[in-house]
Coordinates of C-alpha atoms (C1' of nucleotides) in Angstrom, one line a residue:
Chain I
M1 CA -20.6 -14.5 4.0
M2 CA -19.4 -18.0 3.2
I3 CA -18.8 -18.7 6.8
L4 CA -22.3 -20.1 6.4
G5 CA -21.0 -22.7 4.0
L6 CA -18.3 -23.8 6.3
V7 CA -20.7 -24.2 9.2
R8 CA -23.0 -26.2 6.9
W9 CA -20.5 -29.0 6.3
M10 CA -19.0 -29.2 9.7
Q11 CA -22.3 -29.1 11.6
P12 CA -22.3 -28.8 14.5
V13 CA -19.3 -26.5 15.1
H14 CA -18.1 -23.8 17.4
G15 CA -16.3 -20.7 16.3
Y16 CA -12.9 -21.9 16.9
D17 CA -13.3 -24.9 14.7
V18 CA -14.3 -22.7 11.9
R19 CA -11.4 -20.5 12.5
R20 CA -8.9 -23.4 12.4
E21 CA -10.4 -24.8 9.2
L22 CA -10.2 -21.4 7.5
L23 CA -6.6 -21.0 8.6
S24 CA -5.7 -24.5 7.4
W25 CA -7.1 -23.5 4.0
S26 CA -5.1 -20.2 4.5
A27 CA -8.4 -18.7 3.6
D28 CA -7.4 -15.4 5.1
K29 CA -5.7 -14.9 1.8
W30 CA -8.3 -15.6 -0.9
A31 CA -11.4 -14.9 1.2
N32 CA -11.6 -11.8 3.2
V33 CA -12.0 -13.4 6.5
Q34 CA -9.6 -12.7 9.4
P35 CA -10.1 -14.6 12.6
G36 CA -11.7 -11.7 14.3
S37 CA -14.6 -11.6 11.8
I38 CA -15.8 -15.1 12.5
Y39 CA -17.5 -14.6 15.8
H40 CA -19.2 -11.5 14.6
A41 CA -20.4 -13.3 11.5
L42 CA -21.7 -16.2 13.6
R43 CA -23.7 -14.0 15.8
K44 CA -25.1 -12.0 12.9
L45 CA -26.1 -15.1 11.1
T46 CA -27.8 -16.4 14.2
D47 CA -29.7 -13.1 14.5
E48 CA -30.9 -13.4 11.0
G49 CA -32.2 -16.9 11.7
L50 CA -29.8 -18.7 9.3
L51 CA -28.0 -20.4 12.2
R52 CA -29.2 -21.9 15.4
T53 CA -27.1 -22.3 18.6
V54 CA -27.1 -25.9 19.6
S55 CA -25.4 -25.7 23.0
V56 CA -23.2 -23.7 25.2
E57 CA -20.6 -25.8 27.0
Q58 CA -18.3 -24.6 29.6
V59 CA -15.1 -26.4 30.4
G60 CA -13.5 -25.1 33.6
A61 CA -13.1 -21.4 33.8
R62 CA -12.5 -21.0 30.0
P63 CA -14.6 -18.9 27.8
A64 CA -17.9 -20.6 27.0
R65 CA -18.0 -22.6 23.8
T66 CA -21.1 -22.0 21.7
T67 CA -21.9 -24.6 19.1
Y68 CA -23.9 -23.7 16.0
E69 CA -25.8 -25.5 13.2
V70 CA -27.6 -24.4 10.1
T71 CA -31.4 -23.9 10.0
A72 CA -33.5 -24.7 7.0
K73 CA -33.6 -21.0 6.1
G74 CA -29.8 -21.0 6.3
E75 CA -29.6 -23.9 3.9
D76 CA -31.7 -21.9 1.4
E77 CA -29.7 -18.8 1.8
F78 CA -26.5 -20.7 1.3
E79 CA -27.7 -22.2 -1.9
T80 CA -28.7 -18.8 -3.2
L81 CA -25.4 -17.2 -2.3
L82 CA -23.4 -20.1 -3.6
R83 CA -25.2 -20.0 -7.0
A84 CA -24.7 -16.3 -7.2
Q85 CA -21.0 -16.9 -7.1
W86 CA -21.0 -19.8 -9.5
W87 CA -23.0 -18.2 -12.2
Q88 CA -21.6 -14.7 -12.1
V89 CA -18.2 -13.5 -13.3
Q90 CA -17.0 -10.8 -11.0
E91 CA -13.4 -9.9 -11.2
P92 CA -12.0 -9.3 -7.7
P93 CA -10.1 -6.2 -6.8
D94 CA -6.4 -6.7 -7.5
P95 CA -3.9 -4.4 -5.8
F96 CA -1.3 -5.1 -8.4
V97 CA -3.5 -3.8 -11.2
A98 CA -4.1 -0.7 -9.2
A99 CA -0.4 -0.2 -8.7
F100 CA 0.3 -0.9 -12.3
S101 CA -2.1 1.9 -13.4
F102 CA 0.5 4.2 -11.9
L103 CA 3.2 2.9 -14.2
P104 CA 4.3 6.3 -15.3
A105 CA 5.3 7.2 -11.8
M106 CA 8.0 4.5 -11.8
P107 CA 11.4 4.9 -13.4
R108 CA 11.5 2.7 -16.4
E109 CA 14.4 0.6 -15.2
E110 CA 12.7 -0.2 -11.9
A111 CA 9.4 -1.0 -13.5
A112 CA 11.0 -3.5 -15.8
A113 CA 13.0 -5.0 -13.0
A114 CA 9.9 -5.3 -10.8
L115 CA 8.0 -7.0 -13.5
R116 CA 10.8 -9.5 -14.1
N117 CA 10.9 -10.1 -10.4
R118 CA 7.2 -10.6 -10.3
A119 CA 7.5 -13.2 -13.1
N120 CA 10.1 -15.0 -11.1
L121 CA 8.0 -15.0 -7.9
L122 CA 5.1 -16.3 -9.9
R123 CA 7.3 -19.0 -11.4
A124 CA 8.5 -20.0 -7.9
G125 CA 4.9 -20.2 -6.8
V126 CA 4.0 -22.3 -9.7
E127 CA 6.8 -24.7 -8.9
S128 CA 5.9 -25.1 -5.2
M129 CA 2.3 -25.6 -6.2
R130 CA 3.2 -28.2 -8.7
A131 CA 5.2 -29.9 -6.0
S132 CA 2.3 -30.0 -3.5
L133 CA 0.0 -31.2 -6.3
D134 CA 2.2 -34.2 -6.7
S135 CA 2.7 -34.7 -3.0
D136 CA 0.9 -37.5 -1.3
W137 CA -0.6 -35.2 1.2
V138 CA -2.8 -33.6 -1.4
R139 CA -3.3 -36.6 -3.6
T140 CA -4.4 -38.9 -0.9
R141 CA -5.8 -36.7 1.9
K142 CA -7.6 -33.9 0.2
P143 CA -10.7 -34.0 -2.1
V144 CA -9.6 -33.9 -5.7
H145 CA -11.2 -30.6 -6.4
V146 CA -8.6 -29.0 -4.1
G147 CA -6.1 -30.0 -6.7
W148 CA -8.3 -28.5 -9.4
M149 CA -8.2 -25.1 -7.5
F150 CA -4.4 -25.3 -7.6
E151 CA -4.6 -25.9 -11.3
L152 CA -6.6 -22.7 -11.7
W153 CA -4.0 -20.7 -9.8
L154 CA -1.3 -22.3 -11.9
A155 CA -3.0 -21.4 -15.1
R156 CA -3.5 -17.8 -14.1
A157 CA 0.0 -17.5 -12.8
E158 CA 1.5 -18.9 -16.0
A159 CA -0.5 -16.5 -18.1
E160 CA 0.6 -13.6 -15.9
T161 CA 4.2 -14.6 -16.0
A162 CA 4.3 -14.4 -19.7
W163 CA 2.6 -11.1 -19.6
C164 CA 5.1 -9.7 -17.1
E165 CA 8.0 -10.6 -19.4
R166 CA 6.3 -9.2 -22.4
I167 CA 5.6 -5.9 -20.7
A168 CA 9.0 -5.6 -19.2
E169 CA 10.5 -5.8 -22.7
R170 CA 8.2 -3.1 -24.0
I171 CA 9.1 -0.8 -21.1
E172 CA 12.8 -1.4 -21.7
S173 CA 12.4 -0.8 -25.3
G174 CA 11.6 2.8 -24.4
V175 CA 8.2 3.3 -26.0
S176 CA 6.4 6.4 -25.0
Y177 CA 3.6 6.1 -22.4
L178 CA 1.6 8.8 -24.1
P179 CA -1.2 7.9 -26.5
D180 CA -0.1 7.0 -30.0
G181 CA -1.1 10.1 -31.7
M182 CA 0.1 12.9 -29.4
E183 CA 3.7 12.8 -28.6
R184 CA 4.2 15.7 -26.4
A185 CA 0.8 17.3 -26.5
E186 CA -1.3 18.9 -23.9
G187 CA -2.8 17.8 -20.7
W188 CA -0.6 15.0 -19.6
S189 CA 1.4 17.0 -17.1
G190 CA 1.0 14.8 -14.1
W191 CA 2.5 11.9 -15.9
T192 CA 6.1 12.7 -15.5
D193 CA 8.1 11.8 -12.5
G194 CA 9.9 8.5 -12.5
S195 CA 10.1 8.5 -16.2
R196 CA 12.5 11.5 -16.0
Chain Z
M1 CA -4.9 3.9 0.0
M2 CA -4.1 4.6 -3.6
I3 CA -6.4 7.6 -3.5
L4 CA -3.1 9.3 -2.7
G5 CA -1.7 8.3 -6.0
L6 CA -4.7 9.8 -7.8
V7 CA -4.4 13.1 -5.9
R8 CA -0.8 13.1 -6.7
W9 CA -1.2 13.3 -10.5
M10 CA -4.3 15.6 -10.5
Q11 CA -3.0 18.1 -8.1
P12 CA -4.7 20.2 -7.0
V13 CA -8.0 18.4 -6.8
H14 CA -11.2 18.3 -4.8
G15 CA -13.0 15.1 -3.8
Y16 CA -15.5 15.1 -6.6
D17 CA -12.8 15.2 -9.2
V18 CA -11.2 12.1 -7.8
R19 CA -14.5 10.4 -7.6
R20 CA -15.3 11.0 -11.2
E21 CA -11.9 9.9 -12.3
L22 CA -12.2 6.7 -10.3
L23 CA -15.7 6.1 -11.8
S24 CA -14.4 6.7 -15.3
W25 CA -11.8 3.9 -14.7
S26 CA -14.6 1.9 -13.2
A27 CA -12.2 1.5 -10.3
D28 CA -15.0 0.6 -8.0
K29 CA -14.5 -2.9 -9.4
W30 CA -10.8 -3.6 -9.2
A31 CA -9.9 -1.3 -6.3
N32 CA -12.1 -1.4 -3.2
V33 CA -13.2 2.2 -3.4
Q34 CA -16.8 3.3 -3.5
P35 CA -17.7 7.0 -3.7
G36 CA -18.4 7.2 0.0
S37 CA -14.8 6.2 1.0
I38 CA -13.1 9.0 -0.9
Y39 CA -14.0 11.9 1.4
H40 CA -13.1 9.9 4.4
A41 CA -9.8 8.9 2.9
L42 CA -9.0 12.5 2.0
R43 CA -9.6 13.7 5.5
K44 CA -7.6 10.9 7.0
L45 CA -4.7 11.5 4.7
T46 CA -4.8 15.2 5.6
D47 CA -4.7 14.4 9.3
E48 CA -1.7 12.2 8.7
G49 CA 0.0 15.0 7.0
L50 CA 0.2 13.4 3.6
L51 CA -2.1 15.8 2.0
R52 CA -2.6 19.6 2.5
T53 CA -5.7 21.5 1.8
V54 CA -5.2 24.2 -0.7
S55 CA -8.4 26.1 -0.6
V56 CA -12.0 25.9 0.3
E57 CA -14.2 27.5 -2.3
Q58 CA -17.9 28.2 -2.0
V59 CA -20.0 28.7 -5.0
G60 CA -23.4 30.0 -4.1
A61 CA -25.1 27.9 -1.3
R62 CA -23.6 24.6 -2.5
P63 CA -21.5 22.4 -0.3
A64 CA -18.0 23.9 0.1
R65 CA -15.4 22.4 -2.2
T66 CA -12.1 21.6 -0.6
T67 CA -9.1 21.3 -2.7
Y68 CA -6.1 19.1 -1.8
E69 CA -2.5 18.7 -2.9
V70 CA 0.2 16.3 -1.8
T71 CA 2.9 17.2 0.7
A72 CA 6.5 16.1 0.6
K73 CA 5.7 13.4 3.2
G74 CA 2.8 12.3 1.0
E75 CA 5.1 11.9 -2.0
D76 CA 7.4 9.7 0.1
E77 CA 4.6 7.6 1.5
F78 CA 3.2 7.1 -2.0
E79 CA 6.5 5.9 -3.4
T80 CA 6.7 3.4 -0.5
L81 CA 3.2 2.1 -1.0
L82 CA 3.6 1.9 -4.7
R83 CA 6.8 0.0 -4.5
A84 CA 5.3 -2.4 -2.0
Q85 CA 2.6 -3.4 -4.6
W86 CA 5.1 -3.6 -7.4
W87 CA 7.6 -5.8 -5.8
Q88 CA 5.2 -8.2 -3.9
V89 CA 3.0 -10.8 -5.3
Q90 CA -0.1 -11.0 -3.3
E91 CA -3.1 -12.9 -4.8
P92 CA -6.3 -11.0 -4.1
P93 CA -9.3 -12.6 -2.6
D94 CA -11.4 -14.2 -5.3
P95 CA -15.1 -15.0 -4.5
F96 CA -15.2 -17.6 -7.3
V97 CA -12.4 -19.6 -5.8
A98 CA -14.2 -19.4 -2.5
A99 CA -17.4 -20.7 -4.1
F100 CA -15.6 -23.4 -6.0
S101 CA -14.2 -24.8 -2.8
F102 CA -17.8 -25.8 -2.1
L103 CA -18.0 -27.8 -5.3
P104 CA -19.3 -31.0 -3.6
A105 CA -22.4 -29.0 -2.6
M106 CA -23.4 -28.5 -6.2
P107 CA -25.2 -31.1 -8.3
R108 CA -22.7 -32.3 -10.9
E109 CA -24.8 -31.2 -13.8
E110 CA -25.3 -27.7 -12.5
A111 CA -21.6 -27.4 -11.6
A112 CA -20.6 -28.4 -15.1
A113 CA -23.2 -26.1 -16.7
A114 CA -22.1 -23.2 -14.5
L115 CA -18.5 -23.7 -15.5
R116 CA -19.4 -23.8 -19.2
N117 CA -21.4 -20.6 -18.7
R118 CA -18.5 -19.0 -17.0
A119 CA -16.2 -19.9 -19.8
N120 CA -18.7 -18.2 -22.2
L121 CA -19.0 -15.1 -20.1
L122 CA -15.2 -14.9 -20.0
R123 CA -15.0 -15.3 -23.7
A124 CA -17.5 -12.6 -24.2
G125 CA -15.5 -10.3 -21.9
V126 CA -12.4 -11.1 -23.9
E127 CA -14.2 -10.2 -27.1
S128 CA -15.4 -6.9 -25.9
M129 CA -12.0 -6.1 -24.5
R130 CA -10.3 -6.8 -27.7
A131 CA -12.8 -4.6 -29.4
S132 CA -12.0 -1.6 -27.1
L133 CA -8.3 -2.3 -27.4
D134 CA -8.7 -1.8 -31.2
S135 CA -11.0 1.2 -30.8
D136 CA -9.7 4.6 -31.5
W137 CA -10.8 5.8 -28.2
V138 CA -8.3 3.7 -26.3
R139 CA -5.6 3.8 -29.0
T140 CA -5.4 7.6 -29.3
R141 CA -6.8 9.0 -26.1
K142 CA -5.5 6.8 -23.4
P143 CA -1.9 6.2 -22.3
V144 CA -0.7 3.0 -23.8
H145 CA -0.3 1.2 -20.5
V146 CA -4.0 1.2 -20.2
G147 CA -4.0 -1.1 -23.1
W148 CA -1.4 -3.3 -21.4
M149 CA -3.7 -3.7 -18.4
F150 CA -6.4 -4.9 -20.7
E151 CA -3.9 -7.4 -22.1
L152 CA -3.3 -8.7 -18.6
W153 CA -7.0 -9.3 -18.1
L154 CA -7.2 -10.9 -21.4
A155 CA -4.4 -13.3 -20.6
R156 CA -5.9 -14.3 -17.3
A157 CA -9.3 -14.7 -18.8
E158 CA -8.1 -16.9 -21.5
A159 CA -6.3 -19.1 -19.1
E160 CA -9.3 -19.3 -16.9
T161 CA -11.6 -20.1 -19.9
A162 CA -9.5 -23.1 -20.8
W163 CA -9.5 -24.3 -17.1
C164 CA -13.3 -24.0 -16.9
E165 CA -13.8 -26.3 -19.9
R166 CA -11.3 -28.7 -18.6
I167 CA -12.9 -29.0 -15.2
A168 CA -16.4 -29.1 -16.6
E169 CA -15.4 -32.2 -18.5
R170 CA -13.9 -33.9 -15.5
I171 CA -17.0 -33.2 -13.5
E172 CA -19.2 -34.6 -16.2
S173 CA -17.0 -37.6 -16.5
G174 CA -18.2 -38.6 -13.0
V175 CA -14.9 -38.9 -11.2
S176 CA -15.3 -39.1 -7.4
Y177 CA -14.6 -36.0 -5.4
L178 CA -13.0 -38.1 -2.6
P179 CA -9.3 -38.4 -2.3
D180 CA -7.8 -41.0 -4.6
G181 CA -7.1 -43.6 -2.0
M182 CA -10.2 -43.8 0.1
E183 CA -13.3 -44.4 -1.9
R184 CA -16.0 -44.5 0.7
A185 CA -13.9 -44.1 3.8
E186 CA -14.5 -42.3 7.0
G187 CA -14.8 -38.6 7.9
W188 CA -16.2 -37.1 4.7
S189 CA -19.8 -37.0 5.8
G190 CA -20.5 -33.4 5.2
W191 CA -19.5 -33.7 1.6
T192 CA -22.7 -35.1 0.2
D193 CA -25.6 -33.0 -0.9
G194 CA -25.8 -32.0 -4.4
S195 CA -23.8 -35.0 -5.5
R196 CA -26.8 -37.1 -4.4
Chain T
dG1 C1' -42.5 31.0 -16.2
dG2 C1' -42.9 26.4 -14.3
dC3 C1' -41.2 21.8 -14.1
dA4 C1' -38.5 17.8 -14.5
dC5 C1' -33.7 16.2 -15.0
dT6 C1' -29.1 16.0 -14.6
dG7 C1' -24.8 17.2 -12.6
dT8 C1' -22.2 18.9 -8.5
dA9 C1' -20.3 18.3 -3.9
dG10 C1' -20.3 16.2 0.0
dT11 C1' -22.5 14.0 4.5
dC12 C1' -23.9 10.4 7.6
dA13 C1' -25.3 6.4 10.1
dA14 C1' -24.9 1.7 9.8
dA15 C1' -22.5 -2.5 8.6
dT16 C1' -18.1 -4.9 8.3
dT17 C1' -13.4 -5.9 9.1
dT18 C1' -9.3 -5.7 11.4
dG19 C1' -5.8 -6.4 14.9
dC20 C1' -4.8 -7.1 19.0
dC21 C1' -6.0 -8.7 23.7
dT22 C1' -7.4 -11.7 27.8
dA23 C1' -7.4 -15.9 30.3
dT24 C1' -7.1 -20.7 31.0
dT25 C1' -5.5 -25.3 30.2
dA26 C1' -2.2 -28.7 28.3
dC27 C1' 2.3 -30.2 27.1
dG28 C1' 7.2 -30.8 27.0
dC29 C1' 11.5 -30.2 29.1
dT30 C1' 15.1 -30.1 32.5
Chain M
dA1 C1' 8.4 -29.4 40.5
dG2 C1' 8.8 -25.4 37.9
dC3 C1' 8.7 -22.9 33.7
dG4 C1' 8.0 -21.5 29.1
dT5 C1' 5.4 -22.3 25.1
dA6 C1' 1.5 -23.6 22.4
dA7 C1' -3.3 -24.3 21.9
dT8 C1' -8.1 -23.1 23.1
dA9 C1' -12.1 -19.7 23.0
dG10 C1' -13.6 -15.7 22.3
dG11 C1' -14.2 -10.4 23.1
dC12 C1' -13.7 -5.6 21.9
dA13 C1' -12.6 -1.0 20.4
dA14 C1' -11.1 1.2 16.5
dA15 C1' -10.7 1.7 11.6
dT16 C1' -12.8 1.1 7.1
dT17 C1' -16.3 0.7 3.7
dT18 C1' -20.7 0.9 2.1
dG19 C1' -24.9 2.7 0.3
dA20 C1' -28.2 5.8 0.6
dC21 C1' -29.3 10.6 1.2
dT22 C1' -29.3 16.0 1.0
dA23 C1' -29.4 20.3 -1.3
dC24 C1' -28.4 23.4 -4.7
dA25 C1' -27.6 25.1 -9.6
dG26 C1' -27.9 25.0 -14.4
dT27 C1' -30.4 23.4 -18.7
dG28 C1' -33.8 22.3 -21.8
dC29 C1' -38.6 21.9 -23.0
dC30 C1' -43.4 22.9 -23.3

DNA sequence: GGCACTGTAGTCAAATTTGCCTATTACGCT
DNA sequence: AGCGTAATAGGCAAATTTGACTACAGTGCC
């Protein structure tokens, strides 16, 4: 629901503008907003009185272009929503963590290889991000806090890279997946497949 | 769609079992699976031929309890899905990053305070995680890779903590949010609110 | 025995999201 | 001129997710 925020600092806008801006931030990745959701969101926000339609233009026989701007109520709501995100820590769902929880279903070799591969991909990402951080395009055309966001990704990615290597080694070392105490005890029947 | 994985290593199960297991992993946080989704997922997977219903018991006048197990096709599909997650890097949507991108809408003081607060919350999380890592419950009752997942969170959280402090300082230092080159140039009209 | 609670098992409507589709104009190329 | 491609706007049906709700059975307590 941070479409609201975008409308707020592009006032007045129509859906397509918002869509382009989101795409240019490649926000379909780190926010859950695909193009299709935008128009629905705009209409819903309007119904709730957070947005107001400014005008409906029609150029030729193309679809009508509805322009929106934020109401006072919308400003309020945005501030509330924004603060909620700033003051709370709320780890997002991570598909990799989910997959990792099924570690015992992967053959050891493959698991280790995949982790090494992941480390490499992360490193590559870090590289390309560093490059664009240094590039003129970001340095001179984008607000500096965009660079700061890159730094956050960088920090996380580096931490994760190290973790991947560490875990890969442990897996290769052949340690048992079972809890420390019980070596081949009861109840862990489902846990054997890839581990052979 | 990793309900499949759960069913696979609890075979045979009924919906409620899956639900409890997910809750015990507090998986409603890092996977996007609320209790309500489970039954739908089970039925859908059955329709697709990835699961097979084993039996439908009825105890007294309670709701019927349907038990599922995985078909060969389901095994295959699971392996595919699992590998996709293991071999790809795909950063998940993060609401905080989204909120941070609106930094210029926050008063500097508040932004810095919020970041410091975030750092503290993260540190607290790290502490409590370290504690449960050392606890007997995790060490002796859970597979070791659960501990490894904790370590990943820990690494990420520590990286992020440092970042928060770093950025908080920069914000307090009063640097301009505008791109390096253009101090008060054109086009950045929407970017002033909280910054006064 | 009566009563309040908790645990069991699952349903359902409503809200959201997704992916893909339509139709028109503008642009570049040969 | 003619043609293919890209950009402009937005709609819509289907899939997914959510959150709240139902209804029954056992348990403990007074």
